[in-house]
Coordinates of C-alpha atoms in Angstrom, one line a residue:
V823 CA -3.5 18.2 -11.1
H824 CA -2.5 16.9 -14.5
G825 CA 1.1 18.0 -14.1
A826 CA 4.2 15.9 -14.2
R827 CA 4.6 13.1 -11.6
A828 CA 6.6 14.3 -8.6
P829 CA 9.6 12.2 -7.4
A830 CA 8.9 9.6 -4.8
R831 CA 10.9 11.4 -2.2
T832 CA 8.9 14.6 -2.7
L833 CA 5.6 12.7 -2.5
L834 CA 6.8 11.0 0.7
L835 CA 7.8 14.3 2.3
R836 CA 4.4 15.7 1.3
L837 CA 2.7 12.8 3.0
L838 CA 4.8 13.2 6.1
R839 CA 3.6 16.8 6.3
F840 CA 0.1 15.4 7.2
A841 CA 1.6 13.3 10.0
R842 CA 3.6 16.3 11.5
P843 CA 0.7 17.6 13.7
Y844 CA 0.5 14.1 15.3
A845 CA 4.3 13.8 16.0
P846 CA 3.8 13.6 19.9
V847 CA 1.3 10.7 19.4
I848 CA 3.6 8.9 17.0
G849 CA 6.5 9.4 19.4
F850 CA 4.5 7.8 22.2
A851 CA 3.5 5.0 19.9
L852 CA 7.2 4.3 19.2
L853 CA 7.8 4.4 22.9
C854 CA 5.2 1.8 23.4
A855 CA 6.8 -0.2 20.5
T856 CA 10.1 0.0 22.3
A857 CA 8.6 -1.1 25.6
Y858 CA 6.8 -4.0 23.8
S859 CA 10.0 -5.1 22.2
G860 CA 11.9 -5.0 25.5
A861 CA 9.2 -6.9 27.3
Y862 CA 8.9 -9.5 24.6
N863 CA 12.6 -10.1 24.3
S864 CA 13.0 -10.2 28.1
F865 CA 11.8 -13.8 28.0
S866 CA 15.0 -14.7 26.2
Y867 CA 17.1 -12.6 28.5
L868 CA 15.6 -14.4 31.6
A869 CA 17.0 -17.7 30.4
K870 CA 20.5 -16.5 31.3
P871 CA 19.9 -15.8 35.0
F872 CA 17.7 -18.8 35.3
M873 CA 20.5 -21.0 34.1
D874 CA 23.3 -19.2 35.9
E875 CA 21.6 -18.6 39.2
V876 CA 19.2 -21.5 39.6
L877 CA 19.9 -24.6 37.5
V878 CA 23.7 -24.5 37.4
P879 CA 24.0 -23.9 41.2
A880 CA 21.6 -26.8 41.8
Q881 CA 23.6 -29.1 39.7
T882 CA 26.8 -28.0 41.2
E883 CA 25.5 -28.5 44.7
R884 CA 24.2 -32.0 43.7
A885 CA 27.6 -33.0 42.5
R886 CA 29.2 -31.6 45.6
A887 CA 26.7 -33.3 47.9
E888 CA 27.3 -36.7 46.1
T889 CA 31.0 -36.3 46.8
T890 CA 30.4 -35.6 50.5
G891 CA 28.1 -38.6 50.8
F892 CA 24.6 -37.1 51.2
L893 CA 22.2 -34.8 49.4
P894 CA 20.1 -32.0 50.8
S895 CA 16.4 -32.8 51.1
W896 CA 15.5 -30.1 48.5
L897 CA 17.6 -31.6 45.7
P898 CA 16.1 -34.3 43.5
G899 CA 17.3 -37.8 44.4
S900 CA 18.3 -36.8 47.9
G901 CA 17.4 -40.3 49.2
L902 CA 19.8 -42.1 46.9
A903 CA 22.8 -43.8 48.4
R904 CA 26.3 -43.2 47.1
A905 CA 27.5 -45.4 44.2
P906 CA 29.0 -48.7 45.2
G907 CA 32.8 -48.7 45.3
A908 CA 33.0 -45.0 45.7
G909 CA 35.9 -43.9 47.8
A910 CA 35.3 -42.7 51.3
A911 CA 35.0 -38.9 51.4
P912 CA 36.2 -36.9 54.4
A913 CA 33.4 -36.4 56.9
P914 CA 32.0 -32.9 56.4
D915 CA 31.3 -30.5 59.2
P916 CA 27.6 -30.7 59.7
A917 CA 27.2 -27.1 60.8
A918 CA 29.3 -25.8 57.9
E919 CA 27.4 -28.0 55.4
E920 CA 24.0 -26.8 56.8
A921 CA 25.1 -23.2 56.7
H922 CA 26.3 -23.6 53.1
R923 CA 23.1 -25.3 52.0
A924 CA 21.0 -22.7 53.7
A925 CA 22.9 -19.8 52.1
L926 CA 22.8 -21.5 48.6
R927 CA 19.1 -22.3 48.9
A928 CA 18.2 -18.7 50.0
R929 CA 20.2 -17.3 47.1
M930 CA 18.6 -19.6 44.6
E931 CA 15.1 -18.8 46.0
A932 CA 15.8 -15.1 45.8
S933 CA 17.0 -15.4 42.2
L934 CA 14.0 -17.5 41.2
A935 CA 11.6 -15.0 42.8
K936 CA 13.3 -12.1 41.0
I937 CA 13.1 -14.0 37.7
L938 CA 9.4 -14.9 38.2
L939 CA 8.6 -11.3 39.1
V940 CA 10.3 -9.9 36.0
G941 CA 8.6 -12.6 33.9
L942 CA 5.2 -11.6 35.4
A943 CA 5.9 -7.9 34.7
A944 CA 6.8 -8.8 31.1
I945 CA 3.6 -10.9 30.7
V946 CA 1.6 -7.9 31.8
L947 CA 3.5 -5.3 29.7
V948 CA 3.5 -7.3 26.4
P949 CA -0.3 -7.0 25.7
L950 CA -0.6 -3.5 27.2
T951 CA 2.2 -2.0 25.2
L952 CA 1.1 -3.9 22.0
F953 CA -2.4 -2.5 22.4
G954 CA -1.1 1.0 23.1
K955 CA 1.1 0.9 20.0
N956 CA -1.6 -0.4 17.7
Y957 CA -4.3 1.9 19.1
L958 CA -2.1 5.1 18.8
V959 CA -0.9 4.2 15.3
S960 CA -4.5 3.5 14.1
W961 CA -5.8 6.7 15.7
T962 CA -3.1 8.7 14.0
L963 CA -3.6 7.1 10.6
G964 CA -7.3 7.6 10.9
H965 CA -6.9 11.3 11.5
V966 CA -4.3 11.6 8.8
L967 CA -6.7 9.9 6.3
V968 CA -9.4 12.4 7.1
D969 CA -6.9 15.3 6.8
I970 CA -5.8 14.1 3.4
Q971 CA -9.4 13.7 2.2
Q972 CA -10.2 17.2 3.4
E973 CA -7.2 18.6 1.6
V974 CA -8.2 16.9 -1.6
C975 CA -11.7 18.2 -1.3
R976 CA -10.5 21.8 -0.6
K977 CA -8.3 21.5 -3.7
L978 CA -11.2 20.2 -5.9
L979 CA -13.5 23.0 -4.7
A980 CA -10.8 25.6 -5.4
L981 CA -10.3 24.4 -9.0
P982 CA -12.1 26.4 -11.8
L983 CA -15.3 25.0 -13.4
R984 CA -13.5 24.3 -16.6
F985 CA -11.5 21.6 -14.8
H986 CA -14.7 19.9 -13.6
H987 CA -16.3 20.2 -17.1
G988 CA -13.2 18.5 -18.6
T989 CA -12.9 15.7 -16.0
T990 CA -15.3 12.8 -15.6
R991 CA -16.9 12.1 -12.3
G992 CA -15.2 8.7 -12.1
D993 CA -11.8 10.3 -12.4
T994 CA -12.6 12.8 -9.7
L995 CA -13.9 10.0 -7.4
S996 CA -10.9 7.9 -8.1
R997 CA -8.6 10.6 -7.1
T998 CA -10.6 11.4 -4.0
L999 CA -11.0 7.8 -2.8
N1000 CA -8.5 5.4 -4.4
D1001 CA -5.5 7.8 -4.6
V1002 CA -6.0 8.9 -1.0
A1003 CA -6.3 5.3 0.1
K1004 CA -3.0 4.5 -1.6
A1005 CA -1.3 7.5 0.1
H1006 CA -2.8 6.3 3.4
T1007 CA -1.4 2.8 2.8
V1008 CA 2.1 4.3 2.4
L1009 CA 1.9 5.9 5.8
D1010 CA 0.3 2.7 7.3
V1011 CA 3.3 0.7 6.2
L1012 CA 5.7 3.4 7.5
F1013 CA 4.2 3.9 10.9
A1014 CA 2.6 0.5 11.6
D1015 CA 5.2 -1.8 10.1
L1016 CA 8.5 -0.3 9.2
L1017 CA 9.3 1.9 12.2
P1018 CA 8.0 -0.5 14.9
G1019 CA 9.9 -3.3 13.1
L1020 CA 13.1 -1.3 13.1
V1021 CA 12.7 -0.5 16.8
S1022 CA 12.1 -4.2 17.6
L1023 CA 15.2 -5.1 15.7
L1024 CA 17.4 -2.6 17.5
V1025 CA 16.0 -3.6 20.9
G1026 CA 16.5 -7.3 20.1
V1027 CA 20.1 -6.8 19.0
V1028 CA 20.9 -4.8 22.2
I1029 CA 19.4 -7.6 24.3
L1030 CA 21.3 -10.3 22.4
F1031 CA 24.6 -8.4 22.8
S1032 CA 23.9 -7.9 26.5
I1033 CA 23.5 -11.7 26.9
S1034 CA 26.6 -12.7 24.9
W1035 CA 28.3 -10.5 22.4
Q1036 CA 30.3 -13.5 21.1
L1037 CA 27.3 -15.6 20.3
S1038 CA 25.6 -12.5 18.9
L1039 CA 28.4 -12.0 16.5
V1040 CA 28.3 -15.6 15.4
A1041 CA 24.5 -15.3 14.8
L1042 CA 25.1 -12.1 12.7
L1043 CA 27.7 -13.9 10.6
I1044 CA 25.4 -16.8 10.0
G1045 CA 22.4 -14.6 9.3
P1046 CA 23.2 -13.3 5.8
P1047 CA 23.8 -16.7 4.3
L1048 CA 20.6 -17.9 5.8
L1049 CA 18.7 -15.0 4.4
G1050 CA 20.3 -15.6 1.0
V1051 CA 19.2 -19.2 1.0

């Protein structure tokens, strides 16, 4: 007990030995963390199809309809007349225009419904996966804390009486309570903060690159100077 202090890496590996029996639970907690990060970052990803498949087509159709002389009833400002002095546009084929507008509106409504459905699924998944991650991590860390305390107690009971005669009760209690709590804090930081944060970072980077790898590279180039400041 009073030997030389072990290296930090050795102490960490010794602590991880207590978490080894709960590896499946930790793995499922990381899976929940991955699902949480994906659902949370999906709100940013949904901005791309919303712009490309809903807003941009609506603006494009508005500009096209203004050129042809009339706007569809489902576009804002459909009752506005054309600007004075505008050149006369060729008379559009009513049947073709109606078919084009109907197809565009159906495609926009389908895209909007898909976006809303994915957004609703993300709204449901975010709290569920966050709760699952936090609960599983807390459950694991609670069991690990009990295991470490039992291991310390077994060690103290196995020590000879001369050790207890030469050690104050306060020192023994400090090792049993405070030192175990510090060891538990290390595992708490590792499993509750570090690993989920790393998973969230990786998922976020993947989603950013799937949206636009050019803008993602620009953001990564700007990131280090901002962190430095």
